[in-house]
Amino acid sequence: MPLYFQSLRSSSSGNCLLVRTDKTAVLIDCGLGSMRQTREILSQINPHNIDLVLVSHLHSDHISYYPMRVIEERGTRLKVHKDCFDELKNRHFRSYGLENLKVETYDTQKFTVKDLVIEPFEIPHNPYFLTCGFVIYYENKKIVIATDFRDARNLTGYFTDANFIFIEANHDLQLLKQFPNPNS
């Protein structure tokens, strides 16, 4: 059976990636600017239901309050690194409920979502936000997804023998002028 990958959005204004099989659909990140944008993006996925939204890190272009409201409406599970759980609430819940949002945590151990096996790994991005990439295994295929990282020297083992690699990086000069980043 085939394994599909689609970049639904990739920019400083929002990131959202889809990995799916005939049985499973996982979004990696959902950092869109409004509930309307989120609904429009998610409507592209039908008739496939989303089994999980997997968050790489907490920058608002990867997850934010409005997409979480839509995720909550749909009853979809959201999974974030265990060390980011409290910060997710503090940063993005805006002290408004989201009491029905199904939030789970992961660490760097492999976990299964139906017919996908997902192995998170930490990547260097911003010293204030833990960031993860993901190795996704399906049958005899291996794909690697890594966003917003600045140094791959200790990560080559994750990329070795991959059938597909997606690396996302945004370089917005205007944004860097506005918010200088010493890690760039």
mmCIF file with all atom_site columns, C-alpha atoms in Angstrom:
data_model
loop_
_atom_site.group_PDB
_atom_site.id
_atom_site.type_symbol
_atom_site.label_atom_id
_atom_site.label_alt_id
_atom_site.label_comp_id
_atom_site.label_asym_id
_atom_site.label_entity_id
_atom_site.label_seq_id
_atom_site.pdbx_PDB_ins_code
_atom_site.Cartn_x
_atom_site.Cartn_y
_atom_site.Cartn_z
_atom_site.occupancy
_atom_site.B_iso_or_equiv
_atom_site.pdbx_formal_charge
_atom_site.auth_seq_id
_atom_site.auth_comp_id
_atom_site.auth_asym_id
_atom_site.auth_atom_id
_atom_site.pdbx_PDB_model_num
ATOM 1   C CA . MET A 1 1   ? 0.000   0.000  0.000  1.00 0.00 ? 1   MET A CA 1
ATOM 2   C CA . PRO A 1 2   ? 1.257   3.527  -0.711 1.00 0.00 ? 2   PRO A CA 1
ATOM 3   C CA . LEU A 1 3   ? 2.537   6.089  1.741  1.00 0.00 ? 3   LEU A CA 1
ATOM 4   C CA . TYR A 1 4   ? 1.605   9.696  0.943  1.00 0.00 ? 4   TYR A CA 1
ATOM 5   C CA . PHE A 1 5   ? 3.217   12.980 1.972  1.00 0.00 ? 5   PHE A CA 1
ATOM 6   C CA . GLN A 1 6   ? 1.868   16.441 1.287  1.00 0.00 ? 6   GLN A CA 1
ATOM 7   C CA . SER A 1 7   ? 2.966   19.870 2.440  1.00 0.00 ? 7   SER A CA 1
ATOM 8   C CA . LEU A 1 8   ? -0.326  21.661 3.012  1.00 0.00 ? 8   LEU A CA 1
ATOM 9   C CA . ARG A 1 9   ? 1.381   24.866 4.171  1.00 0.00 ? 9   ARG A CA 1
ATOM 10  C CA . SER A 1 10  ? 5.010   25.809 4.688  1.00 0.00 ? 10  SER A CA 1
ATOM 11  C CA . SER A 1 11  ? 5.906   29.387 5.546  1.00 0.00 ? 11  SER A CA 1
ATOM 12  C CA . SER A 1 12  ? 6.523   31.760 8.420  1.00 0.00 ? 12  SER A CA 1
ATOM 13  C CA . SER A 1 13  ? 2.765   32.329 8.473  1.00 0.00 ? 13  SER A CA 1
ATOM 14  C CA . GLY A 1 14  ? 1.993   28.655 9.077  1.00 0.00 ? 14  GLY A CA 1
ATOM 15  C CA . ASN A 1 15  ? 3.178   25.084 8.697  1.00 0.00 ? 15  ASN A CA 1
ATOM 16  C CA . CYS A 1 16  ? 1.086   21.966 8.205  1.00 0.00 ? 16  CYS A CA 1
ATOM 17  C CA . LEU A 1 17  ? 2.272   18.647 6.762  1.00 0.00 ? 17  LEU A CA 1
ATOM 18  C CA . LEU A 1 18  ? 0.260   15.512 6.038  1.00 0.00 ? 18  LEU A CA 1
ATOM 19  C CA . VAL A 1 19  ? 1.517   11.925 6.149  1.00 0.00 ? 19  VAL A CA 1
ATOM 20  C CA . ARG A 1 20  ? -1.060  9.284  5.338  1.00 0.00 ? 20  ARG A CA 1
ATOM 21  C CA . THR A 1 21  ? -1.678  5.756  4.246  1.00 0.00 ? 21  THR A CA 1
ATOM 22  C CA . ASP A 1 22  ? -4.967  4.200  3.189  1.00 0.00 ? 22  ASP A CA 1
ATOM 23  C CA . LYS A 1 23  ? -5.728  3.649  6.909  1.00 0.00 ? 23  LYS A CA 1
ATOM 24  C CA . THR A 1 24  ? -4.033  6.524  8.751  1.00 0.00 ? 24  THR A CA 1
ATOM 25  C CA . ALA A 1 25  ? -3.669  10.300 8.514  1.00 0.00 ? 25  ALA A CA 1
ATOM 26  C CA . VAL A 1 26  ? -1.253  12.289 10.674 1.00 0.00 ? 26  VAL A CA 1
ATOM 27  C CA . LEU A 1 27  ? -0.725  16.031 10.517 1.00 0.00 ? 27  LEU A CA 1
ATOM 28  C CA . ILE A 1 28  ? 2.646   17.302 11.574 1.00 0.00 ? 28  ILE A CA 1
ATOM 29  C CA . ASP A 1 29  ? 2.077   20.771 12.946 1.00 0.00 ? 29  ASP A CA 1
ATOM 30  C CA . CYS A 1 30  ? -0.946  22.970 12.399 1.00 0.00 ? 30  CYS A CA 1
ATOM 31  C CA . GLY A 1 31  ? 0.148   26.556 12.893 1.00 0.00 ? 31  GLY A CA 1
ATOM 32  C CA . LEU A 1 32  ? -2.365  28.534 10.903 1.00 0.00 ? 32  LEU A CA 1
ATOM 33  C CA . GLY A 1 33  ? -3.570  32.063 11.596 1.00 0.00 ? 33  GLY A CA 1
ATOM 34  C CA . SER A 1 34  ? -7.304  31.544 11.927 1.00 0.00 ? 34  SER A CA 1
ATOM 35  C CA . MET A 1 35  ? -10.001 28.957 12.412 1.00 0.00 ? 35  MET A CA 1
ATOM 36  C CA . ARG A 1 36  ? -11.194 29.615 8.851  1.00 0.00 ? 36  ARG A CA 1
ATOM 37  C CA . GLN A 1 37  ? -7.730  28.921 7.376  1.00 0.00 ? 37  GLN A CA 1
ATOM 38  C CA . THR A 1 38  ? -7.466  25.771 9.464  1.00 0.00 ? 38  THR A CA 1
ATOM 39  C CA . ARG A 1 39  ? -10.862 24.503 8.326  1.00 0.00 ? 39  ARG A CA 1
ATOM 40  C CA . GLU A 1 40  ? -9.944  25.224 4.686  1.00 0.00 ? 40  GLU A CA 1
ATOM 41  C CA . ILE A 1 41  ? -6.658  23.328 4.966  1.00 0.00 ? 41  ILE A CA 1
ATOM 42  C CA . LEU A 1 42  ? -8.267  20.395 6.773  1.00 0.00 ? 42  LEU A CA 1
ATOM 43  C CA . SER A 1 43  ? -11.082 20.211 4.221  1.00 0.00 ? 43  SER A CA 1
ATOM 44  C CA . GLN A 1 44  ? -8.436  19.270 1.613  1.00 0.00 ? 44  GLN A CA 1
ATOM 45  C CA . ILE A 1 45  ? -7.825  16.030 3.486  1.00 0.00 ? 45  ILE A CA 1
ATOM 46  C CA . ASN A 1 46  ? -11.361 14.630 3.301  1.00 0.00 ? 46  ASN A CA 1
ATOM 47  C CA . PRO A 1 47  ? -12.568 11.986 3.070  1.00 0.00 ? 47  PRO A CA 1
ATOM 48  C CA . HIS A 1 48  ? -9.606  10.948 5.220  1.00 0.00 ? 48  HIS A CA 1
ATOM 49  C CA . ASN A 1 49  ? -10.094 11.596 8.911  1.00 0.00 ? 49  ASN A CA 1
ATOM 50  C CA . ILE A 1 50  ? -7.106  12.864 10.807 1.00 0.00 ? 50  ILE A CA 1
ATOM 51  C CA . ASP A 1 51  ? -5.963  10.425 13.470 1.00 0.00 ? 51  ASP A CA 1
ATOM 52  C CA . LEU A 1 52  ? -3.416  12.693 15.134 1.00 0.00 ? 52  LEU A CA 1
ATOM 53  C CA . VAL A 1 53  ? -1.879  16.166 15.019 1.00 0.00 ? 53  VAL A CA 1
ATOM 54  C CA . LEU A 1 54  ? 1.780   15.835 15.977 1.00 0.00 ? 54  LEU A CA 1
ATOM 55  C CA . VAL A 1 55  ? 3.511   19.029 17.132 1.00 0.00 ? 55  VAL A CA 1
ATOM 56  C CA . SER A 1 56  ? 7.217   19.537 16.387 1.00 0.00 ? 56  SER A CA 1
ATOM 57  C CA . HIS A 1 57  ? 7.595   22.627 18.598 1.00 0.00 ? 57  HIS A CA 1
ATOM 58  C CA . LEU A 1 58  ? 5.608   25.497 20.064 1.00 0.00 ? 58  LEU A CA 1
ATOM 59  C CA . HIS A 1 59  ? 6.323   28.401 17.741 1.00 0.00 ? 59  HIS A CA 1
ATOM 60  C CA . SER A 1 60  ? 2.993   29.800 16.581 1.00 0.00 ? 60  SER A CA 1
ATOM 61  C CA . ASP A 1 61  ? 3.708   28.974 12.934 1.00 0.00 ? 61  ASP A CA 1
ATOM 62  C CA . HIS A 1 62  ? 3.674   25.292 13.984 1.00 0.00 ? 62  HIS A CA 1
ATOM 63  C CA . ILE A 1 63  ? 0.778   25.288 16.487 1.00 0.00 ? 63  ILE A CA 1
ATOM 64  C CA . SER A 1 64  ? -1.459  28.019 17.837 1.00 0.00 ? 64  SER A CA 1
ATOM 65  C CA . TYR A 1 65  ? -4.735  28.679 19.597 1.00 0.00 ? 65  TYR A CA 1
ATOM 66  C CA . TYR A 1 66  ? -7.076  28.886 16.578 1.00 0.00 ? 66  TYR A CA 1
ATOM 67  C CA . PRO A 1 67  ? -6.032  25.595 14.994 1.00 0.00 ? 67  PRO A CA 1
ATOM 68  C CA . MET A 1 68  ? -6.284  23.946 18.417 1.00 0.00 ? 68  MET A CA 1
ATOM 69  C CA . ARG A 1 69  ? -9.905  25.082 18.627 1.00 0.00 ? 69  ARG A CA 1
ATOM 70  C CA . VAL A 1 70  ? -10.637 23.431 15.260 1.00 0.00 ? 70  VAL A CA 1
ATOM 71  C CA . ILE A 1 71  ? -8.730  20.308 16.324 1.00 0.00 ? 71  ILE A CA 1
ATOM 72  C CA . GLU A 1 72  ? -10.841 20.248 19.492 1.00 0.00 ? 72  GLU A CA 1
ATOM 73  C CA . GLU A 1 73  ? -14.075 20.662 17.467 1.00 0.00 ? 73  GLU A CA 1
ATOM 74  C CA . ARG A 1 74  ? -13.132 17.695 15.276 1.00 0.00 ? 74  ARG A CA 1
ATOM 75  C CA . GLY A 1 75  ? -12.271 15.535 18.281 1.00 0.00 ? 75  GLY A CA 1
ATOM 76  C CA . THR A 1 76  ? -8.783  14.900 16.908 1.00 0.00 ? 76  THR A CA 1
ATOM 77  C CA . ARG A 1 77  ? -5.938  13.995 19.245 1.00 0.00 ? 77  ARG A CA 1
ATOM 78  C CA . LEU A 1 78  ? -3.001  16.410 19.549 1.00 0.00 ? 78  LEU A CA 1
ATOM 79  C CA . LYS A 1 79  ? 0.401   15.105 20.659 1.00 0.00 ? 79  LYS A CA 1
ATOM 80  C CA . VAL A 1 80  ? 3.216   17.304 21.969 1.00 0.00 ? 80  VAL A CA 1
ATOM 81  C CA . HIS A 1 81  ? 6.594   16.516 23.566 1.00 0.00 ? 81  HIS A CA 1
ATOM 82  C CA . LYS A 1 82  ? 6.170   15.889 27.303 1.00 0.00 ? 82  LYS A CA 1
ATOM 83  C CA . ASP A 1 83  ? 8.569   18.727 28.155 1.00 0.00 ? 83  ASP A CA 1
ATOM 84  C CA . CYS A 1 84  ? 6.381   21.167 26.190 1.00 0.00 ? 84  CYS A CA 1
ATOM 85  C CA . PHE A 1 85  ? 2.988   20.238 27.642 1.00 0.00 ? 85  PHE A CA 1
ATOM 86  C CA . ASP A 1 86  ? 2.823   22.963 30.324 1.00 0.00 ? 86  ASP A CA 1
ATOM 87  C CA . GLU A 1 87  ? 4.224   25.582 27.958 1.00 0.00 ? 87  GLU A CA 1
ATOM 88  C CA . LEU A 1 88  ? 1.614   24.623 25.347 1.00 0.00 ? 88  LEU A CA 1
ATOM 89  C CA . LYS A 1 89  ? -1.114  25.510 27.828 1.00 0.00 ? 89  LYS A CA 1
ATOM 90  C CA . ASN A 1 90  ? 0.617   28.703 29.009 1.00 0.00 ? 90  ASN A CA 1
ATOM 91  C CA . ARG A 1 91  ? 1.481   29.924 25.528 1.00 0.00 ? 91  ARG A CA 1
ATOM 92  C CA . HIS A 1 92  ? -1.477  28.895 23.384 1.00 0.00 ? 92  HIS A CA 1
ATOM 93  C CA . PHE A 1 93  ? -4.556  28.174 25.486 1.00 0.00 ? 93  PHE A CA 1
ATOM 94  C CA . ARG A 1 94  ? -5.012  31.910 26.159 1.00 0.00 ? 94  ARG A CA 1
ATOM 95  C CA . SER A 1 95  ? -6.725  30.979 29.429 1.00 0.00 ? 95  SER A CA 1
ATOM 96  C CA . TYR A 1 96  ? -9.802  29.919 27.435 1.00 0.00 ? 96  TYR A CA 1
ATOM 97  C CA . GLY A 1 97  ? -10.899 26.390 28.125 1.00 0.00 ? 97  GLY A CA 1
ATOM 98  C CA . LEU A 1 98  ? -9.988  23.991 25.392 1.00 0.00 ? 98  LEU A CA 1
ATOM 99  C CA . GLU A 1 99  ? -11.112 21.540 28.055 1.00 0.00 ? 99  GLU A CA 1
ATOM 100 C CA . ASN A 1 100 ? -12.228 19.062 25.376 1.00 0.00 ? 100 ASN A CA 1
ATOM 101 C CA . LEU A 1 101 ? -8.928  19.144 23.482 1.00 0.00 ? 101 LEU A CA 1
ATOM 102 C CA . LYS A 1 102 ? -7.398  15.668 23.614 1.00 0.00 ? 102 LYS A CA 1
ATOM 103 C CA . VAL A 1 103 ? -3.736  16.406 24.392 1.00 0.00 ? 103 VAL A CA 1
ATOM 104 C CA . GLU A 1 104 ? -1.250  13.559 24.732 1.00 0.00 ? 104 GLU A CA 1
ATOM 105 C CA . THR A 1 105 ? 2.508   13.629 25.160 1.00 0.00 ? 105 THR A CA 1
ATOM 106 C CA . TYR A 1 106 ? 5.442   11.856 23.564 1.00 0.00 ? 106 TYR A CA 1
ATOM 107 C CA . ASP A 1 107 ? 9.124   11.551 24.341 1.00 0.00 ? 107 ASP A CA 1
ATOM 108 C CA . THR A 1 108 ? 11.880  10.141 22.135 1.00 0.00 ? 108 THR A CA 1
ATOM 109 C CA . GLN A 1 109 ? 10.497  6.580  22.248 1.00 0.00 ? 109 GLN A CA 1
ATOM 110 C CA . LYS A 1 110 ? 8.799   5.132  19.177 1.00 0.00 ? 110 LYS A CA 1
ATOM 111 C CA . PHE A 1 111 ? 5.003   5.050  19.209 1.00 0.00 ? 111 PHE A CA 1
ATOM 112 C CA . THR A 1 112 ? 2.363   3.714  16.846 1.00 0.00 ? 112 THR A CA 1
ATOM 113 C CA . VAL A 1 113 ? -0.548  5.433  15.136 1.00 0.00 ? 113 VAL A CA 1
ATOM 114 C CA . LYS A 1 114 ? -2.475  2.639  13.433 1.00 0.00 ? 114 LYS A CA 1
ATOM 115 C CA . ASP A 1 115 ? -0.098  1.409  10.697 1.00 0.00 ? 115 ASP A CA 1
ATOM 116 C CA . LEU A 1 116 ? 2.595   4.082  11.181 1.00 0.00 ? 116 LEU A CA 1
ATOM 117 C CA . VAL A 1 117 ? 5.493   3.843  13.619 1.00 0.00 ? 117 VAL A CA 1
ATOM 118 C CA . ILE A 1 118 ? 6.811   7.272  14.628 1.00 0.00 ? 118 ILE A CA 1
ATOM 119 C CA . GLU A 1 119 ? 10.176  7.950  16.243 1.00 0.00 ? 119 GLU A CA 1
ATOM 120 C CA . PRO A 1 120 ? 10.637  11.519 17.516 1.00 0.00 ? 120 PRO A CA 1
ATOM 121 C CA . PHE A 1 121 ? 14.149  12.914 17.823 1.00 0.00 ? 121 PHE A CA 1
ATOM 122 C CA . GLU A 1 122 ? 15.355  16.210 19.242 1.00 0.00 ? 122 GLU A CA 1
ATOM 123 C CA . ILE A 1 123 ? 16.809  18.742 16.839 1.00 0.00 ? 123 ILE A CA 1
ATOM 124 C CA . PRO A 1 124 ? 18.618  22.020 17.593 1.00 0.00 ? 124 PRO A CA 1
ATOM 125 C CA . HIS A 1 125 ? 16.453  25.017 16.758 1.00 0.00 ? 125 HIS A CA 1
ATOM 126 C CA . ASN A 1 126 ? 15.831  27.629 19.396 1.00 0.00 ? 126 ASN A CA 1
ATOM 127 C CA . PRO A 1 127 ? 17.303  27.364 22.875 1.00 0.00 ? 127 PRO A CA 1
ATOM 128 C CA . TYR A 1 128 ? 13.937  28.279 24.408 1.00 0.00 ? 128 TYR A CA 1
ATOM 129 C CA . PHE A 1 129 ? 11.800  25.684 22.599 1.00 0.00 ? 129 PHE A CA 1
ATOM 130 C CA . LEU A 1 130 ? 12.416  21.985 22.458 1.00 0.00 ? 130 LEU A CA 1
ATOM 131 C CA . THR A 1 131 ? 12.029  20.971 18.812 1.00 0.00 ? 131 THR A CA 1
ATOM 132 C CA . CYS A 1 132 ? 11.578  17.478 17.390 1.00 0.00 ? 132 CYS A CA 1
ATOM 133 C CA . GLY A 1 133 ? 11.906  15.878 14.009 1.00 0.00 ? 133 GLY A CA 1
ATOM 134 C CA . PHE A 1 134 ? 10.226  12.593 13.170 1.00 0.00 ? 134 PHE A CA 1
ATOM 135 C CA . VAL A 1 135 ? 11.251  9.338  11.540 1.00 0.00 ? 135 VAL A CA 1
ATOM 136 C CA . ILE A 1 136 ? 8.130   7.615  10.242 1.00 0.00 ? 136 ILE A CA 1
ATOM 137 C CA . TYR A 1 137 ? 8.168   3.947  9.337  1.00 0.00 ? 137 TYR A CA 1
ATOM 138 C CA . TYR A 1 138 ? 5.555   2.263  7.191  1.00 0.00 ? 138 TYR A CA 1
ATOM 139 C CA . GLU A 1 139 ? 5.995   -1.268 5.910  1.00 0.00 ? 139 GLU A CA 1
ATOM 140 C CA . ASN A 1 140 ? 9.496   -1.182 4.355  1.00 0.00 ? 140 ASN A CA 1
ATOM 141 C CA . LYS A 1 141 ? 9.580   2.620  3.970  1.00 0.00 ? 141 LYS A CA 1
ATOM 142 C CA . LYS A 1 142 ? 11.284  5.246  6.089  1.00 0.00 ? 142 LYS A CA 1
ATOM 143 C CA . ILE A 1 143 ? 10.601  8.960  5.845  1.00 0.00 ? 143 ILE A CA 1
ATOM 144 C CA . VAL A 1 144 ? 12.183  11.737 7.881  1.00 0.00 ? 144 VAL A CA 1
ATOM 145 C CA . ILE A 1 145 ? 10.607  15.097 8.585  1.00 0.00 ? 145 ILE A CA 1
ATOM 146 C CA . ALA A 1 146 ? 12.579  17.893 10.236 1.00 0.00 ? 146 ALA A CA 1
ATOM 147 C CA . THR A 1 147 ? 11.619  21.546 10.462 1.00 0.00 ? 147 THR A CA 1
ATOM 148 C CA . ASP A 1 148 ? 13.378  24.685 11.639 1.00 0.00 ? 148 ASP A CA 1
ATOM 149 C CA . PHE A 1 149 ? 16.693  23.205 12.692 1.00 0.00 ? 149 PHE A CA 1
ATOM 150 C CA . ARG A 1 150 ? 20.068  24.881 12.539 1.00 0.00 ? 150 ARG A CA 1
ATOM 151 C CA . ASP A 1 151 ? 22.637  22.099 12.785 1.00 0.00 ? 151 ASP A CA 1
ATOM 152 C CA . ALA A 1 152 ? 22.481  18.551 11.370 1.00 0.00 ? 152 ALA A CA 1
ATOM 153 C CA . ARG A 1 153 ? 25.890  17.297 12.521 1.00 0.00 ? 153 ARG A CA 1
ATOM 154 C CA . ASN A 1 154 ? 24.532  14.912 15.177 1.00 0.00 ? 154 ASN A CA 1
ATOM 155 C CA . LEU A 1 155 ? 21.431  13.916 13.217 1.00 0.00 ? 155 LEU A CA 1
ATOM 156 C CA . THR A 1 156 ? 22.802  12.060 10.209 1.00 0.00 ? 156 THR A CA 1
ATOM 157 C CA . GLY A 1 157 ? 21.863  8.644  11.601 1.00 0.00 ? 157 GLY A CA 1
ATOM 158 C CA . TYR A 1 158 ? 18.180  9.550  11.445 1.00 0.00 ? 158 TYR A CA 1
ATOM 159 C CA . PHE A 1 159 ? 18.455  10.457 7.757  1.00 0.00 ? 159 PHE A CA 1
ATOM 160 C CA . THR A 1 160 ? 20.494  7.392  6.743  1.00 0.00 ? 160 THR A CA 1
ATOM 161 C CA . ASP A 1 161 ? 18.642  4.985  4.428  1.00 0.00 ? 161 ASP A CA 1
ATOM 162 C CA . ALA A 1 162 ? 15.529  7.177  4.288  1.00 0.00 ? 162 ALA A CA 1
ATOM 163 C CA . ASN A 1 163 ? 13.250  6.757  1.282  1.00 0.00 ? 163 ASN A CA 1
ATOM 164 C CA . PHE A 1 164 ? 12.098  10.369 1.600  1.00 0.00 ? 164 PHE A CA 1
ATOM 165 C CA . ILE A 1 165 ? 13.392  13.383 3.538  1.00 0.00 ? 165 ILE A CA 1
ATOM 166 C CA . PHE A 1 166 ? 11.483  16.616 4.088  1.00 0.00 ? 166 PHE A CA 1
ATOM 167 C CA . ILE A 1 167 ? 13.436  19.526 5.518  1.00 0.00 ? 167 ILE A CA 1
ATOM 168 C CA . GLU A 1 168 ? 11.567  22.766 6.041  1.00 0.00 ? 168 GLU A CA 1
ATOM 169 C CA . ALA A 1 169 ? 13.327  26.037 6.679  1.00 0.00 ? 169 ALA A CA 1
ATOM 170 C CA . ASN A 1 170 ? 12.061  29.566 6.309  1.00 0.00 ? 170 ASN A CA 1
ATOM 171 C CA . HIS A 1 171 ? 14.434  32.425 5.836  1.00 0.00 ? 171 HIS A CA 1
ATOM 172 C CA . ASP A 1 172 ? 12.450  35.639 6.104  1.00 0.00 ? 172 ASP A CA 1
ATOM 173 C CA . LEU A 1 173 ? 14.850  38.592 6.043  1.00 0.00 ? 173 LEU A CA 1
ATOM 174 C CA . GLN A 1 174 ? 12.168  41.039 7.194  1.00 0.00 ? 174 GLN A CA 1
ATOM 175 C CA . LEU A 1 175 ? 11.284  38.811 10.139 1.00 0.00 ? 175 LEU A CA 1
ATOM 176 C CA . LEU A 1 176 ? 14.970  38.454 11.059 1.00 0.00 ? 176 LEU A CA 1
ATOM 177 C CA . LYS A 1 177 ? 15.369  42.231 11.043 1.00 0.00 ? 177 LYS A CA 1
ATOM 178 C CA . GLN A 1 178 ? 12.360  42.565 13.308 1.00 0.00 ? 178 GLN A CA 1
ATOM 179 C CA . PHE A 1 179 ? 13.356  39.678 15.618 1.00 0.00 ? 179 PHE A CA 1
ATOM 180 C CA . PRO A 1 180 ? 17.125  39.059 15.401 1.00 0.00 ? 180 PRO A CA 1
ATOM 181 C CA . ASN A 1 181 ? 18.055  35.420 15.954 1.00 0.00 ? 181 ASN A CA 1
ATOM 182 C CA . PRO A 1 182 ? 21.574  34.714 17.195 1.00 0.00 ? 182 PRO A CA 1
ATOM 183 C CA . ASN A 1 183 ? 21.217  31.067 16.093 1.00 0.00 ? 183 ASN A CA 1
ATOM 184 C CA . SER A 1 184 ? 20.744  31.910 12.413 1.00 0.00 ? 184 SER A CA 1
#
